[in-house]
mmCIF file of C-alpha atoms in Angstrom:
data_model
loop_
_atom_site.group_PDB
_atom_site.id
_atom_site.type_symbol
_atom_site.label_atom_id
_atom_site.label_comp_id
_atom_site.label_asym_id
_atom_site.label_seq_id
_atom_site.Cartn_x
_atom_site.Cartn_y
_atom_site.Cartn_z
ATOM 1 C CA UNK A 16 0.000 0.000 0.000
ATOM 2 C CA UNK A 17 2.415 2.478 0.911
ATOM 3 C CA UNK A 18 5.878 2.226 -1.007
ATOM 4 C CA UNK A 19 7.962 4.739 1.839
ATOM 5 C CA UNK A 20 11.034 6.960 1.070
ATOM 6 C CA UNK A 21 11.575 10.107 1.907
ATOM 7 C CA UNK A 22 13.387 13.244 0.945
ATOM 8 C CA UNK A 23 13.664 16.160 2.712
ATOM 9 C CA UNK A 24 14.342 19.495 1.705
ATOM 10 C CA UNK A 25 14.930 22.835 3.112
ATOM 11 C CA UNK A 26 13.204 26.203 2.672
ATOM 12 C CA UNK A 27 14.201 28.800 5.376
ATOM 13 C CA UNK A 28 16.742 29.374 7.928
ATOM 14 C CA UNK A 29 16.503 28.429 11.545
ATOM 15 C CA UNK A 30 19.032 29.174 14.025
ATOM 16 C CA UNK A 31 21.064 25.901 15.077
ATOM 17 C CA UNK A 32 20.361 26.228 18.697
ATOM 18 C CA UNK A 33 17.290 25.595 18.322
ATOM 19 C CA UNK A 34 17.723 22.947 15.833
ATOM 20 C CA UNK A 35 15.696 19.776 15.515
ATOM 21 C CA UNK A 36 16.474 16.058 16.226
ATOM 22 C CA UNK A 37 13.761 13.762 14.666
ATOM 23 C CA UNK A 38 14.960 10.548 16.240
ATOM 24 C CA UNK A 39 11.952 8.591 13.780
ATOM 25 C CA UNK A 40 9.403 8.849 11.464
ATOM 26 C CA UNK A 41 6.691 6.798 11.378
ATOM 27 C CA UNK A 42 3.784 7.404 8.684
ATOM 28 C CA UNK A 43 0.388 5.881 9.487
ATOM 29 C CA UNK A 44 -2.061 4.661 6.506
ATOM 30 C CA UNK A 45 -5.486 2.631 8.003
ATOM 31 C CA UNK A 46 -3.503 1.133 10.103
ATOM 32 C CA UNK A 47 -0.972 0.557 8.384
ATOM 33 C CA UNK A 48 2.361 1.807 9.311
ATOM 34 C CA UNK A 49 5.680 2.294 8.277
ATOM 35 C CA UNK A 50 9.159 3.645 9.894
ATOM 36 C CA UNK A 51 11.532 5.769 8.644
ATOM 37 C CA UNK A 52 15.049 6.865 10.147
ATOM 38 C CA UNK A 53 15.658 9.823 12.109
ATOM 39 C CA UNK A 54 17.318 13.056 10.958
ATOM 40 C CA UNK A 55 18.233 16.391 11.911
ATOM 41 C CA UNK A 56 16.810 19.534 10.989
ATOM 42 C CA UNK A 57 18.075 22.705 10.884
ATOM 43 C CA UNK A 58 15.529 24.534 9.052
ATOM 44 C CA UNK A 59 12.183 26.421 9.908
ATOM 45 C CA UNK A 60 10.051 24.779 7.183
ATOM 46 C CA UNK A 61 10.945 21.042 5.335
ATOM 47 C CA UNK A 62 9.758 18.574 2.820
ATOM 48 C CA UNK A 63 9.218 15.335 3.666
ATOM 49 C CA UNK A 64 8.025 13.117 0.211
ATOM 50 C CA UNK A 65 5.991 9.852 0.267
ATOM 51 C CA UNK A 66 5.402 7.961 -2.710
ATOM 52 C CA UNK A 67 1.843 6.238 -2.430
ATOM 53 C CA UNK A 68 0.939 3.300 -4.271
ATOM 54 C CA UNK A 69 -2.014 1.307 -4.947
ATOM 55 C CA UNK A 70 -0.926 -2.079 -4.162
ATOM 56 C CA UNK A 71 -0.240 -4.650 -1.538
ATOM 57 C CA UNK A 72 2.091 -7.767 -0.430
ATOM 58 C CA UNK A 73 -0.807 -9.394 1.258
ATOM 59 C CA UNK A 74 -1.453 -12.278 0.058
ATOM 60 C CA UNK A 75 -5.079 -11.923 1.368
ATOM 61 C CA UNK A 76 -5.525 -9.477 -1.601
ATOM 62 C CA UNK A 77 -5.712 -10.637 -5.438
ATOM 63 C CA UNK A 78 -3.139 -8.665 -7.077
ATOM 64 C CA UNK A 79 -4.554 -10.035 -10.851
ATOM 65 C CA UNK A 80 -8.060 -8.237 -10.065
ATOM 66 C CA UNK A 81 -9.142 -5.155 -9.752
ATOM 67 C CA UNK A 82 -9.419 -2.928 -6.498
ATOM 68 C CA UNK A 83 -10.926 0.383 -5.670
ATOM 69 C CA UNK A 84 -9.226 3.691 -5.737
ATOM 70 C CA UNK A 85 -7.664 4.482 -2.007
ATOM 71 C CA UNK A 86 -7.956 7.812 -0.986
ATOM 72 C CA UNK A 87 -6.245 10.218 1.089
ATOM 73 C CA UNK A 88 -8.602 12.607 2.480
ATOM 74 C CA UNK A 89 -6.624 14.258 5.263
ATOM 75 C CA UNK A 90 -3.097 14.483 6.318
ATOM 76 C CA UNK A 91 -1.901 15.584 9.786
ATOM 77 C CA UNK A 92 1.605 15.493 12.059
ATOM 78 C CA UNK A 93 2.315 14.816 15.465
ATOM 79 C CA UNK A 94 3.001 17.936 18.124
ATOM 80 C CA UNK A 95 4.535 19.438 18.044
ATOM 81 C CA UNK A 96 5.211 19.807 14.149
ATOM 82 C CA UNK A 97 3.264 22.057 12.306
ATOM 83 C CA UNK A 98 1.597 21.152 8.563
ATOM 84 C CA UNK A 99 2.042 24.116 6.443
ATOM 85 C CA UNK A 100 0.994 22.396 3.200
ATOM 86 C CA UNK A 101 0.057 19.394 0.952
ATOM 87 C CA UNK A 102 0.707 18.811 -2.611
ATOM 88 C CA UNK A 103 -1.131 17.764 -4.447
ATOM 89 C CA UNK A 104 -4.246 18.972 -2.117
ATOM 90 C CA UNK A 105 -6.230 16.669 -0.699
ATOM 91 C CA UNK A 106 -8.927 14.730 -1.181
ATOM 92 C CA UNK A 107 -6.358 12.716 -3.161
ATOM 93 C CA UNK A 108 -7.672 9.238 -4.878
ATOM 94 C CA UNK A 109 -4.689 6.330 -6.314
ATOM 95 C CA UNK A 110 -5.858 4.225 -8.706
ATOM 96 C CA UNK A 111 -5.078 0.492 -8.665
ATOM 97 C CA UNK A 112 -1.504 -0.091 -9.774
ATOM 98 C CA UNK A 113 -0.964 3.645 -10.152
ATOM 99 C CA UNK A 114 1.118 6.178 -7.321
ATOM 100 C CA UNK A 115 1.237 9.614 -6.595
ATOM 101 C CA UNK A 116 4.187 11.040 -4.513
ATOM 102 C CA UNK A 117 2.830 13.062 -1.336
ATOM 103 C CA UNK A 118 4.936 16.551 -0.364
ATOM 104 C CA UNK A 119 4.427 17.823 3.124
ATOM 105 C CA UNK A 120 5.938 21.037 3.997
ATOM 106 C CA UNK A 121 6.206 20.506 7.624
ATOM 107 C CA UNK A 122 7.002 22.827 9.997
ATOM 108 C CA UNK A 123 9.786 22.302 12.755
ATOM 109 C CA UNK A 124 9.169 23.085 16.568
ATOM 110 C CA UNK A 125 10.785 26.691 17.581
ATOM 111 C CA UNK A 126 11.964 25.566 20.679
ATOM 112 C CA UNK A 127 14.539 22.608 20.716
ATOM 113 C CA UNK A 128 12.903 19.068 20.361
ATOM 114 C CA UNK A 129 14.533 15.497 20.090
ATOM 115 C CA UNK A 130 12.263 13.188 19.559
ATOM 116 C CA UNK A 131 9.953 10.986 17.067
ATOM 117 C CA UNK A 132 7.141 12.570 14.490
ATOM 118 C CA UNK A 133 4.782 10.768 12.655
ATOM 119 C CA UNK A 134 2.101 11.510 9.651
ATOM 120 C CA UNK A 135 -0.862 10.516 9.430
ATOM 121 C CA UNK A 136 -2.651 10.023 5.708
ATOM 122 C CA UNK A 137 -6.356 9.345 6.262
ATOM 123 C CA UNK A 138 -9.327 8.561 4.711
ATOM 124 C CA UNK A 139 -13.541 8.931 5.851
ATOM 125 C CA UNK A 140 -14.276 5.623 7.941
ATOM 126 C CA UNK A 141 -17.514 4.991 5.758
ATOM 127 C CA UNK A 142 -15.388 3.400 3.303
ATOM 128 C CA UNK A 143 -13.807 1.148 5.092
ATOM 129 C CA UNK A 144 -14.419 -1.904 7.175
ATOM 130 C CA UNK A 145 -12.102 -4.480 9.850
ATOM 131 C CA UNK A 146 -12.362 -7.843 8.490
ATOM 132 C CA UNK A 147 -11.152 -10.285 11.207
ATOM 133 C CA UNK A 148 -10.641 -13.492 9.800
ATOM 134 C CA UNK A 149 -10.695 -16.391 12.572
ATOM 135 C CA UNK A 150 -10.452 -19.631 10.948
ATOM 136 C CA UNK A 151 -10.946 -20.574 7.408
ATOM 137 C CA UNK A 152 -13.417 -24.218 7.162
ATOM 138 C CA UNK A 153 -13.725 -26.276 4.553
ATOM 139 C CA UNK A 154 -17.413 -28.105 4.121
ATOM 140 C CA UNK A 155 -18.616 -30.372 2.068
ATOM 141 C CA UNK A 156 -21.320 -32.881 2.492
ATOM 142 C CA UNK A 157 -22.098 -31.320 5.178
ATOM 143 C CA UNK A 158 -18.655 -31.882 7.475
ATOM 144 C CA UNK A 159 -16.419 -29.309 8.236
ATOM 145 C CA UNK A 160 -12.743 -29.294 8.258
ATOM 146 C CA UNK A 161 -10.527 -26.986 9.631
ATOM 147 C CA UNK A 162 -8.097 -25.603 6.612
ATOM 148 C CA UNK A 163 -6.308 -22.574 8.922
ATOM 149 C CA UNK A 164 -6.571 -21.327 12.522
ATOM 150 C CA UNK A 165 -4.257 -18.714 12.372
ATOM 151 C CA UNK A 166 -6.225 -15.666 12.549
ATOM 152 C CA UNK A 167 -5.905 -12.770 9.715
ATOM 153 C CA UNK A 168 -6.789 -9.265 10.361
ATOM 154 C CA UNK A 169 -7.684 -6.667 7.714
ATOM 155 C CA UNK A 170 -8.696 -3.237 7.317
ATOM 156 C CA UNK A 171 -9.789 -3.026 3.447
ATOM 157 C CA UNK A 172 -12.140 -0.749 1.581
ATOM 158 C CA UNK A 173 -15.836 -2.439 1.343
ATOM 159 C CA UNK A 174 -16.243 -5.015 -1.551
ATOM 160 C CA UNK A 175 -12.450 -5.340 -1.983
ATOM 161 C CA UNK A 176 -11.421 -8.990 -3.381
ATOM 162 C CA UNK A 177 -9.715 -10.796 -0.977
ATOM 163 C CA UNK A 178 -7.667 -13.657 -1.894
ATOM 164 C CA UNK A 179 -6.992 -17.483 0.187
ATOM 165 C CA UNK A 180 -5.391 -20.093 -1.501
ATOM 166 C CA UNK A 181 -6.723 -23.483 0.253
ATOM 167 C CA UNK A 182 -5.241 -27.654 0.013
ATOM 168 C CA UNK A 183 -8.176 -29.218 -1.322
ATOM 169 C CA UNK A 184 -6.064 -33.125 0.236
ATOM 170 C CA UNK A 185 -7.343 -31.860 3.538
ATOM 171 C CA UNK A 186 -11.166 -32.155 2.234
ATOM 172 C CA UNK A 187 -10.741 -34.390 -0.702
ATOM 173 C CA UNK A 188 -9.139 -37.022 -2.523
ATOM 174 C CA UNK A 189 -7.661 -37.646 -5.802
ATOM 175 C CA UNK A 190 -10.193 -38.118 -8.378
ATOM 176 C CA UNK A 191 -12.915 -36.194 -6.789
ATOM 177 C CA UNK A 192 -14.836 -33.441 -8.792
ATOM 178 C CA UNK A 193 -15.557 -29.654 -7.715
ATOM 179 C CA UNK A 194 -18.863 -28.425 -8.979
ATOM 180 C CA UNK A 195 -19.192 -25.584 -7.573
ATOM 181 C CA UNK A 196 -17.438 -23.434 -4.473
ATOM 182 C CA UNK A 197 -19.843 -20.810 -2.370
ATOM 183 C CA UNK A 198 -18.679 -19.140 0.927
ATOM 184 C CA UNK A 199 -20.736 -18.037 3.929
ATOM 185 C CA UNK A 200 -22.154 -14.400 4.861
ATOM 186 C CA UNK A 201 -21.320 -11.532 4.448
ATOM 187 C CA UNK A 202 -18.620 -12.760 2.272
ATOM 188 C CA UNK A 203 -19.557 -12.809 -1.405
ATOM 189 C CA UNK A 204 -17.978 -15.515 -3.762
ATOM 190 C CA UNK A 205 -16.072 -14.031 -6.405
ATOM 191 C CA UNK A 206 -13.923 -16.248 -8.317
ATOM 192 C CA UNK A 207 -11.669 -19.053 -8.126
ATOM 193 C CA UNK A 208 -8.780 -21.059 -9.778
ATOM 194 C CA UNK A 209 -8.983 -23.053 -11.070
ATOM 195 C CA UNK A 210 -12.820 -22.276 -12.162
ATOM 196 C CA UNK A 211 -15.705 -25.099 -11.275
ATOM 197 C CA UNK A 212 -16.159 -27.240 -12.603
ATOM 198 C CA UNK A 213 -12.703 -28.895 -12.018
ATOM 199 C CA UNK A 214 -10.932 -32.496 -11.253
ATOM 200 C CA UNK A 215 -8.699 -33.239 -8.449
ATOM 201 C CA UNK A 216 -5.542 -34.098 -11.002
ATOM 202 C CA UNK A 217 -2.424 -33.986 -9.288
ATOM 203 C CA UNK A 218 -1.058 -36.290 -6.652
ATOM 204 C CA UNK A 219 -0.263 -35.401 -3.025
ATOM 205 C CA UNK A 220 -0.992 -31.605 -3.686
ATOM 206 C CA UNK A 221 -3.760 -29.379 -4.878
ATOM 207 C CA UNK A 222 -4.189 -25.506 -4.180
ATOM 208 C CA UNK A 223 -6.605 -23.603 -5.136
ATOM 209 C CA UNK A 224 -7.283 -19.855 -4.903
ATOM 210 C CA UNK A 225 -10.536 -18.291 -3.906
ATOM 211 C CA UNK A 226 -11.971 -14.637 -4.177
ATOM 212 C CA UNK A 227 -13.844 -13.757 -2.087
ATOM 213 C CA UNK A 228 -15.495 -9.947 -1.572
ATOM 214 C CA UNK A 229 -15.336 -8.345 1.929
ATOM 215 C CA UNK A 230 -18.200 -7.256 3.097
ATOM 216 C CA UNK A 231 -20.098 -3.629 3.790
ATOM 217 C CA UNK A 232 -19.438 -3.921 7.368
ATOM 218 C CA UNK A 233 -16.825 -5.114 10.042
ATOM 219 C CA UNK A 234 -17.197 -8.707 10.796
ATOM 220 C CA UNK A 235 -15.436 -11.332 13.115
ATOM 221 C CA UNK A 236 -15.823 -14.231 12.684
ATOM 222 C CA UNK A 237 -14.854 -17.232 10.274
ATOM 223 C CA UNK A 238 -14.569 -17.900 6.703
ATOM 224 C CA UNK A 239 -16.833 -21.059 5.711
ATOM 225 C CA UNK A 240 -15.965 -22.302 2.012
ATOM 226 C CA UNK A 241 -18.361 -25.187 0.579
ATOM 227 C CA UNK A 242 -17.412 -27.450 -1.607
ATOM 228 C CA UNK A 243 -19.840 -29.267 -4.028
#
């Protein structure tokens, strides 16, 4: 989601005793956050540059679909920093697979400070929702199987594709036939692949994917996926 480096540059003289120690940086997106090293200012006003892309490592999210835009609809600092300015101005939306490069001019304490600063980029709640993935069961002919306890928590935009790849040899043997895959609600079956109808082909191991779309609200809870 956020793709961090920074670059800092300098826009009016500050006298040195009363210079600045930013011992880290840490910028703040949804939740999700990201450090950056210290540094020393010596300035009254700096940039500090954040390239923003639309894209994750999660392998919860399916990277070969399409996502909504994220948005940036406010950006604040920590006290006791000062924002003087944004570019571009917000509301700011990234397309999926696209970036845009954030400039803060940030203003630096007047009296001596050592010490950590973060950013925060945010967006309006409404769109998003906390997906808390307990467990992940298999069922099929009415059993249920545990496939993964391991809980997963998200915070994602509502109707995002989310993306679990699942061994079908803890369910099923070789030979047996998918016709169709449906998950429980509020998740909303999406996709899969291999696509249903399939054939369990291949000995000792067989992974599939499934999309699935978060839902419109925050939900805890499990993730049931029937087989038929």
């Amino acid at each position: 989601m956020l793709d961090i480096s920074s670059i800092f540059k300098r826009f009016g003289k500050k006298d040195p005793a009363t210079g600045t120690v930013i011992t880290s940086i840490s910028i703040d997106y949804l939740g999700d956050k990201h450090g950056l090293d210290g540094m020393q200012v010596h300035d009254k006003v700096f940039e500090l540059s954040i390239p923003f892309q639309n894209k994750t490592g999660s392998d919860l999210l399916a990277d070969n679909l399409k996502r909504p835009d994220l948005k940036i609809e406010g950006v604040s600092v920590s006290r006791p920093f000062e924002l003087v300015d944004v570019s571009p101005t917000p509301p700011i939306a990234v397309r999926y697979r696209e970036g845009v490069t954030v400039k803060l001019r940030i203003k630096a304490p007047d009296l001596p400070y050592t010490g950590p600063m973060s950013v925060t980029l945010g967006e309006k709640s409404s769109g998003m929702v906390r997906v808390q993935i307990e467990k992940i069961m298999a069922v099929r002919n009415g059993a249920k199987t545990v496939l993964e306890e391991a809980p997963s928590v998200l915070s994602v935009q509502k109707g995002q594709v989310l993306k679990r790849d699942v061994q079908l040899y803890k369910v099923m043997r070789y030979g047996d036939k998918v016709n169709g895959i449906a998950v429980n609600a509020p998740f909303v079956m999406s996709g899969s692949e291999p696509k249903a109808p399939f054939r369990i082909d291949k000995e000792n191991s067989y992974i599939i994917s499934v999309f699935v779309l978060a839902p419109d609200y925050s939900y805890a809870g499990p993730l049931e996926i029937t087989f038929s």
